[in-house]
Amino acid sequence: MQQDDDLITRARTWLAEDPDPDTRAELAALLDAEDLAALENRFAGTLQFGTAGLRGEMGAGPMRMNRSVVIRAAAGLAAYLKAQGHADGLVVIGYDARHKSADFARDTAAVMTGAGLRAAVLPRPLPTPVLAYAIRHLGAVAGVEVTASHNPPRDNGYKVYLGDGSQIVPPADVEIATEIAAVGPLTGVPRPESGWEILGEDVLAAYLTRTDAVLSAGSPRTARAVYTAMHGVGTSVLTAAFARAGFPEPVLVAEQADPDPAFPTVAFPNPEEPGAMDLAFATARRSNPDLIIANDPDADRCAVAVPDASADGGWRMLRGDEVGALLAAHLVDRGATGVFAESIVSSSLLGRIADKAGLGHEETLTGFKWIARVDGLRYGYEEALGYCVDPEGVRDKDGITAALLIAELASVLKEKGRTLLDLLDDLALEHGLHATDQLSVRVEDLTVIANAMRRLRETPPTTLAGLPVTAAEDLSQGTASLPPTDGLRYHLTGARVIVRPSGTEPKLKCYLEVVLPVSSAAELPKARTKATELLAGIKRDLSTATGI
């Protein structure tokens, strides 16, 4: 068939210019086996340059993450930067410890150098926030971080920042994608063997010096923590930051402390995933710390767990919204000024905290590429464990500085004989109980997500868990304060639901919030039970409404 012949021709053309012996061998084996289904899967299109860049499964072909795709992405980025007047600008490149990350970083440096730009590569695998910091610290015109964050081991990614230290947003992403599409054969992309700079440890030292600014001078530093890097790159940087600040040395989850691209102890290297924190809980039960801190593999996210006698195993993970509210309350107590910002899928509690303190409050689309651009930003967070607590240093989420700040708060409370859970109770009494949850469905076939969104648009729910839907918004139309995005928002009596496809994973995500007034501490247990029941009911009815 002509179609099969075209597929094989495209695969052979790709094979001829693939610079990586591993993916060449993979593709050659598929061609020899005449595995047309596998070839079609790899050549059905091109990996799309989307949320801040590229992310996908590693392997051969244009639908996978590989050196050929990265070289094209780098060439497109270089062309974009030159078109913007940055012909001799500096591009800083960082990378995590995943398979091929160092290769992708080196290819990017070579392409930038060949295009006439200056390139500097971080000295070793380091947290993403170190790269975000280095861009502004070094006066770069752009930055690239090779990471797939908390995705499965088979994935890798390519995150792009511009000179303001924030991830790219439209129209830059579309303009860069256009330049990538215009790149011809790889033989036409100059890639010298040298000419770029390998940065020294001084850039990390400058970042660590900056982390000191997160804490209040003279604040208590007594909280004891168990820490897991989730097989990522956070251990050395977080422990150095804690030592500088004077906190007790964290007890490491030994099995997950060192970088390992296979992530052998977890199904998904994401603290939010079931089972991912089991080793941390076991370590905590042996060492009795005040809290558990976890980073994701590139250490831009921060998870927190606390002792809770009522929880299975005696420890409870705090939701991202709970940590977001705790950090906000701590900053208010310290006299913070400026604007508090969050993504639309995060809890409305932040707005109430900001309003009560007389501070500005903004909602943005999901992603720190939007949060970091809020005028006058002092603090930003989103429910997926991302917190920006030092926007002048890192205009992105930063799991290291967030860990420092939550440890300071735990220490302040500890000195008063109180806990993070006590402060959450205070916030519920002051602003109402804000309970959040998420219905997240991972799929193999992306059409399942498209069909679910279409079904909701054609037949929107009128009630969820017995609560009437008072307003339904199709966010693809945009709002007075938000640009268009693929999402749906439902307002209910005492609740809110947002449904959207994930921008980085094959998931449909539904974000749920229930708000209940509470007049006394004695009412809190009953209110929490009711909120749990309502959230479960909303999940159930939403599953029915989406058909998945």
Coordinates of N, CA, C and O in Angstrom, one line a residue, residues 46-55 73 158-160 167-170 172-174 176-177 180 369-370 503-504:
T46 N 4.0 15.0 15.0 CA 5.2 15.5 15.7 C 4.8 15.8 17.1 O 3.6 16.3 17.4
L47 N 5.7 15.6 18.0 CA 5.5 16.0 19.4 C 5.3 17.5 19.4 O 6.1 18.3 18.9
Q48 N 4.2 17.9 20.0 CA 3.8 19.3 19.9 C 4.5 20.1 21.0 O 4.6 19.8 22.2
F49 N 5.0 21.3 20.6 CA 5.6 22.2 21.5 C 4.5 23.0 22.1 O 3.9 23.9 21.5
G50 N 4.2 22.6 23.4 CA 3.0 23.2 24.1 C 3.3 23.8 25.4 O 4.0 24.8 25.5
T51 N 2.8 23.2 26.5 CA 2.9 23.8 27.8 C 4.4 24.0 28.2 O 5.1 23.1 28.6
A52 N 4.9 25.2 28.0 CA 6.3 25.6 28.3 C 7.3 24.9 27.5 O 8.5 25.2 27.6
G53 N 6.9 23.9 26.6 CA 7.9 23.3 25.8 C 7.4 21.9 25.3 O 6.3 21.8 24.8
L54 N 8.3 20.9 25.5 CA 8.0 19.5 25.0 C 8.0 18.6 26.2 O 8.7 18.8 27.1
R55 N 7.2 17.5 26.1 CA 7.3 16.5 27.1 C 6.6 15.2 26.5 O 5.6 15.3 25.8
A73 N 14.2 21.3 18.2 CA 13.6 22.3 19.2 C 14.6 23.4 19.5 O 14.3 24.6 19.5
Y158 N 11.4 19.2 27.8 CA 12.2 20.3 27.4 C 11.4 21.5 27.7 O 10.5 21.9 27.0
K159 N 11.8 22.1 28.8 CA 11.0 23.3 29.3 C 11.8 24.6 29.0 O 13.0 24.7 29.2
V160 N 11.1 25.6 28.4 CA 11.8 26.8 27.9 C 11.3 28.0 28.7 O 10.1 28.2 29.0
Q167 N 8.5 30.8 32.5 CA 8.2 29.9 31.4 C 7.5 30.7 30.3 O 6.7 31.6 30.6
I168 N 7.7 30.2 29.1 CA 7.1 30.9 27.9 C 5.5 30.8 28.0 O 4.9 29.8 28.5
V169 N 4.9 31.8 27.4 CA 3.5 31.9 27.2 C 3.2 32.4 25.8 O 4.1 32.8 25.1
P170 N 2.0 32.3 25.3 CA 1.6 32.8 24.0 C 1.9 34.3 24.0 O 1.8 35.0 25.0
A172 N 4.8 33.6 22.3 CA 6.1 33.1 22.2 C 6.1 31.6 21.8 O 6.9 31.1 21.0
D173 N 5.3 30.8 22.5 CA 5.3 29.4 22.2 C 4.9 29.0 20.8 O 5.5 28.2 20.2
V174 N 3.9 29.7 20.3 CA 3.5 29.5 18.9 C 4.6 30.0 17.9 O 4.9 29.3 16.9
I176 N 7.9 30.1 18.5 CA 9.0 29.1 18.6 C 8.6 27.9 17.9 O 9.4 27.3 17.1
A177 N 7.4 27.4 18.0 CA 6.9 26.2 17.3 C 7.0 26.4 15.8 O 7.3 25.4 15.1
I180 N 10.5 25.9 14.8 CA 10.9 24.5 14.9 C 10.5 23.8 13.6 O 11.2 23.0 13.0
K369 N 3.7 29.6 34.6 CA 4.0 30.5 33.5 C 3.1 31.7 33.6 O 3.4 32.8 33.1
W370 N 1.9 31.5 34.1 CA 0.9 32.6 34.3 C 1.0 33.2 35.7 O 1.0 34.4 35.8
G503 N -2.2 19.6 30.9 CA -1.3 20.1 29.9 C 0.0 19.3 29.7 O 0.7 19.5 28.8
T504 N 0.3 18.4 30.7 CA 1.6 17.7 30.7 C 1.5 16.2 30.7 O 2.4 15.5 30.5

